[in-house]
Tab-separated table of C-alpha atoms in Angstrom:
chain	number	residue	atom	x	y	z
M	69	THR	CA	-22.828	96.187	0.672
M	70	GLN	CA	-23.241	99.234	-1.587
M	71	VAL	CA	-19.763	98.703	-3.036
M	72	LEU	CA	-20.456	95.008	-3.581
M	73	ASP	CA	-23.678	95.868	-5.414
M	74	LEU	CA	-21.666	97.835	-7.982
M	75	GLY	CA	-20.247	94.586	-9.322
M	76	LEU	CA	-16.634	95.778	-9.160
M	77	PRO	CA	-13.545	93.891	-7.918
M	78	THR	CA	-13.457	94.571	-4.183
M	79	VAL	CA	-10.947	94.196	-1.375
M	80	VAL	CA	-11.912	95.140	2.181
M	81	ALA	CA	-9.225	96.775	4.335
M	82	LEU	CA	-10.103	96.085	7.964
M	83	ASN	CA	-8.290	99.013	9.586
M	84	MET	CA	-7.523	99.885	13.223
M	85	THR	CA	-7.129	96.262	14.261
M	86	ASP	CA	-4.546	97.393	16.807
M	87	ALA	CA	-7.013	99.781	18.452
M	88	ALA	CA	-9.678	97.083	18.388
M	89	ALA	CA	-7.331	94.635	20.102
M	90	GLU	CA	-6.544	97.205	22.809
M	91	ALA	CA	-10.274	97.578	23.400
M	92	GLY	CA	-10.760	93.817	23.609
M	93	ILE	CA	-12.491	93.563	20.230
M	94	GLU	CA	-11.630	90.827	17.731
M	95	VAL	CA	-12.976	90.550	14.182
M	96	ASN	CA	-12.788	87.170	12.461
M	97	ALA	CA	-11.536	88.334	9.077
M	98	VAL	CA	-11.738	84.862	7.536
M	99	ALA	CA	-15.400	84.470	8.471
M	100	LEU	CA	-16.180	88.004	7.317
M	101	ALA	CA	-14.525	87.334	3.955
M	102	THR	CA	-16.643	84.199	3.579
M	103	TRP	CA	-19.842	86.097	4.228
M	104	LEU	CA	-18.968	89.000	1.925
M	105	GLY	CA	-17.408	86.892	-0.806
M	106	VAL	CA	-14.371	89.169	-1.091
M	107	PRO	CA	-10.913	89.268	0.536
M	108	VAL	CA	-10.757	90.953	3.937
M	109	VAL	CA	-7.271	92.126	4.941
M	110	PRO	CA	-6.700	93.168	8.588
M	111	ILE	CA	-4.404	96.202	8.768
M	112	ALA	CA	-3.183	98.810	11.227
M	113	ALA	CA	-2.397	101.867	9.123
M	114	ARG	CA	-0.796	103.649	12.073
M	115	SER	CA	1.942	101.033	12.374
M	116	GLY	CA	1.944	99.744	8.799
M	117	GLU	CA	0.933	96.253	9.832
M	118	GLY	CA	-0.780	94.350	7.020
M	119	ILE	CA	-0.086	96.998	4.353
M	120	ASP	CA	2.028	94.603	2.277
M	121	ARG	CA	-0.771	92.017	2.290
M	122	LEU	CA	-3.263	94.704	1.330
M	123	ARG	CA	-1.054	95.897	-1.524
M	124	ARG	CA	-0.780	92.368	-2.907
M	125	ALA	CA	-4.525	91.868	-2.632
M	126	VAL	CA	-5.251	95.131	-4.455
M	127	LEU	CA	-2.754	94.358	-7.227
M	128	HIS	CA	-4.349	90.945	-7.778
M	129	PRO	CA	-8.044	91.493	-7.028
M	130	PRO	CA	-10.508	88.637	-7.370
M	131	ALA	CA	-13.344	88.594	-9.868
M	132	PRO	CA	-16.295	90.831	-8.959
M	133	PRO	CA	-18.560	89.164	-6.404
M	134	PRO	CA	-22.004	88.056	-7.562
M	135	GLY	CA	-23.629	90.409	-5.057
M	136	VAL	CA	-24.832	89.976	-1.517
M	137	GLY	CA	-27.946	88.208	-0.309
M	138	TRP	CA	-29.738	91.048	1.419
M	139	GLU	CA	-33.447	91.349	0.721
M	140	VAL	CA	-36.045	94.101	0.773
M	141	MET	CA	-39.658	93.981	1.884
M	142	PRO	CA	-41.839	91.798	-0.408
M	143	ALA	CA	-43.910	94.665	-1.849
M	144	VAL	CA	-40.778	96.525	-2.909
M	145	GLU	CA	-39.152	93.344	-4.227
M	146	ALA	CA	-42.168	92.706	-6.453
M	147	ALA	CA	-41.929	96.240	-7.856
M	148	LEU	CA	-38.231	95.987	-8.679
M	149	GLY	CA	-38.580	93.314	-11.369
M	150	PRO	CA	-40.552	95.438	-13.878
M	151	LEU	CA	-38.310	98.428	-13.148
M	152	GLU	CA	-35.173	96.393	-13.844
M	153	SER	CA	-36.623	95.184	-17.160
M	154	LEU	CA	-37.539	98.700	-18.210
M	155	LEU	CA	-34.089	99.969	-17.247
M	156	ALA	CA	-32.502	97.214	-19.341
M	157	ASP	CA	-34.511	98.365	-22.363
M	158	GLU	CA	-33.799	102.074	-21.979
M	159	ALA	CA	-30.271	101.901	-20.601
M	160	PRO	CA	-28.636	98.724	-21.946
M	161	GLN	CA	-25.231	100.091	-20.937
M	162	VAL	CA	-26.064	99.340	-17.293
M	163	PRO	CA	-24.592	95.908	-16.464
M	164	GLU	CA	-27.118	93.251	-15.552
M	165	GLY	CA	-25.650	92.893	-12.069
M	166	ARG	CA	-26.224	96.586	-11.346
M	167	ARG	CA	-29.811	96.959	-12.540
M	168	ARG	CA	-31.371	96.011	-9.234
M	169	PHE	CA	-29.044	98.409	-7.422
M	170	GLU	CA	-29.924	101.247	-9.807
M	171	ALA	CA	-33.656	100.523	-9.715
M	172	LEU	CA	-33.761	100.411	-5.937
M	173	GLY	CA	-31.675	103.569	-5.671
M	174	ALA	CA	-34.013	105.455	-8.008
M	175	LEU	CA	-37.022	104.190	-6.078
M	176	THR	CA	-35.749	105.244	-2.662
M	177	ALA	CA	-33.695	108.398	-3.340
M	178	ASP	CA	-34.834	111.541	-5.185
M	179	PRO	CA	-31.342	112.579	-6.406
M	180	LEU	CA	-30.785	109.136	-7.963
M	181	LEU	CA	-34.198	109.234	-9.609
M	182	ALA	CA	-33.596	112.736	-11.032
M	183	TRP	CA	-30.468	111.465	-12.799
M	184	TRP	CA	-32.650	109.243	-15.023
M	185	GLU	CA	-35.212	111.910	-15.983
M	186	THR	CA	-33.574	112.678	-19.342
M	187	ARG	CA	-31.468	109.534	-19.727
M	188	ALA	CA	-34.332	107.037	-19.352
M	189	PRO	CA	-37.642	108.950	-19.249
M	190	ARG	CA	-39.886	105.864	-19.366
M	191	PHE	CA	-37.968	104.319	-16.482
M	192	HIS	CA	-38.213	107.625	-14.594
M	193	ALA	CA	-41.985	107.769	-15.102
M	194	ALA	CA	-42.384	104.130	-14.062
M	195	VAL	CA	-40.479	104.752	-10.837
M	196	GLU	CA	-42.725	107.713	-10.015
M	197	ALA	CA	-45.820	105.604	-10.682
M	198	THR	CA	-44.426	102.807	-8.503
M	199	ARG	CA	-43.770	105.269	-5.702
M	200	ALA	CA	-47.361	106.517	-5.863
M	201	ASP	CA	-48.681	102.947	-5.797
M	202	LEU	CA	-46.546	101.986	-2.792
M	203	LEU	CA	-47.541	105.131	-0.926
M	204	ALA	CA	-51.222	104.434	-1.522
M	205	ARG	CA	-51.070	100.982	0.118
M	206	PRO	CA	-49.099	102.252	2.225
M	207	VAL	CA	-45.638	100.669	1.964
M	208	PRO	CA	-42.641	102.482	3.546
M	209	TYR	CA	-40.493	102.018	0.445
M	210	GLN	CA	-38.152	104.845	1.505
M	211	MET	CA	-36.818	102.574	4.265
M	212	ALA	CA	-36.515	99.467	2.108
M	213	GLU	CA	-32.824	99.738	1.286
M	214	MET	CA	-31.702	100.724	4.771
M	215	THR	CA	-33.707	98.013	6.548
M	216	GLY	CA	-32.614	95.413	4.007
M	217	ARG	CA	-28.911	96.185	4.290
M	218	TYR	CA	-28.844	96.462	8.079
M	219	GLY	CA	-31.066	93.422	8.447
M	220	TRP	CA	-28.509	91.415	6.476
M	221	ILE	CA	-25.292	92.758	7.984
M	222	SER	CA	-26.327	92.909	11.655
M	223	PRO	CA	-26.388	89.106	12.232
M	224	ILE	CA	-23.058	88.822	10.398
M	225	VAL	CA	-21.481	91.377	12.736
M	226	GLN	CA	-22.745	89.406	15.723
M	227	GLN	CA	-21.070	86.274	14.380
M	228	VAL	CA	-17.686	87.701	13.367
M	229	VAL	CA	-17.096	90.220	16.168
M	230	THR	CA	-16.218	89.075	19.669
M	231	HIS	CA	-15.505	91.067	22.829
M	232	SER	CA	-12.979	89.917	25.403
M	233	ALA	CA	-14.642	89.405	28.773
M	234	GLN	CA	-11.336	89.936	30.588
M	235	HIS	CA	-10.606	93.278	28.999
M	236	GLY	CA	-11.393	96.143	31.326
M	237	GLU	CA	-8.473	98.547	30.980
M	238	GLN	CA	-9.239	101.916	29.463
M	239	THR	CA	-7.135	103.120	26.553
M	240	PHE	CA	-5.609	106.597	26.399
M	241	SER	CA	-8.305	107.569	23.899
M	242	ASP	CA	-10.997	106.337	26.291
M	243	ARG	CA	-9.586	108.503	29.075
M	244	ILE	CA	-9.549	111.588	26.829
M	245	ASP	CA	-13.134	110.906	25.728
M	246	ALA	CA	-14.236	110.577	29.348
M	247	VAL	CA	-12.974	114.111	30.030
M	248	VAL	CA	-13.998	116.001	26.888
M	249	THR	CA	-17.480	114.443	26.830
M	250	HIS	CA	-18.073	114.955	30.564
M	251	ARG	CA	-21.305	116.842	31.253
M	252	ILE	CA	-19.423	119.505	33.250
M	253	TRP	CA	-15.819	119.488	32.026
M	254	GLY	CA	-16.783	118.950	28.389
M	255	PRO	CA	-18.618	122.286	27.910
M	256	LEU	CA	-15.923	124.112	29.882
M	257	ILE	CA	-13.170	122.692	27.669
M	258	PHE	CA	-15.191	123.507	24.550
M	259	GLY	CA	-15.696	127.097	25.734
M	260	GLY	CA	-11.996	127.397	26.517
M	261	VAL	CA	-11.046	126.219	23.029
M	262	LEU	CA	-13.406	128.750	21.444
M	263	LEU	CA	-12.003	131.509	23.635
M	264	LEU	CA	-8.480	130.518	22.625
M	265	ILE	CA	-9.426	130.678	18.938
M	266	PHE	CA	-10.980	134.145	19.260
M	267	GLN	CA	-7.985	135.349	21.262
M	268	ALA	CA	-5.622	134.057	18.595
M	269	VAL	CA	-7.585	135.705	15.782
M	270	PHE	CA	-8.337	139.100	17.325
M	271	SER	CA	-5.354	139.679	19.605
M	272	TRP	CA	-2.322	137.541	18.895
M	273	ALA	CA	-2.665	137.921	15.129
M	274	VAL	CA	-2.826	141.747	15.228
M	275	PRO	CA	0.975	142.313	15.005
M	276	ALA	CA	1.248	140.033	11.993
M	277	MET	CA	-1.761	141.739	10.346
M	278	ASP	CA	-0.278	145.189	10.987
M	279	LEU	CA	3.020	144.054	9.504
M	280	ILE	CA	1.265	142.877	6.341
M	281	GLU	CA	-0.595	146.169	6.006
């Protein structure tokens, strides 16, 4: 959703479809593309499957999407309008479709706000005043973007992703994970790897180091 908010031509590469199929997971790429408003190309980079379709999609990208329909809490939404207008006055180079994205980013993230301190000082001051007002109410504005994005995408994931009820076979990766994350064998393997690294650095590498010296 952050990429879509930039207002740029976008193509989604849905990678690791082969691994998903092995795990009994299926993603409806057509439905996902409908929800996002951009092409979604299933690929398996390991085998090269779908790369030609992805290349064609990237070479002929669609027009930038109008943006996604995720929403923020009402108090934050009401504050964004004046901030967008002020940003348009002080930074007219920001495309109209990106003003909401920039205003929300400045409101919720200190590094993004600091970027505007010298470039749009009135906008910067207005964001600080808005923050103080929201804190006084209190409104958890810091969480507005995260809750809005996840609140929008979570139901979509539930609709486009399905799990095969018949699938129960573990993949090779699953079997490795079961060993290295085991509560007993996992720490032992981790300690063994560290010991091997120290041995390689302080013992096995000595002849090569002496030869260099």
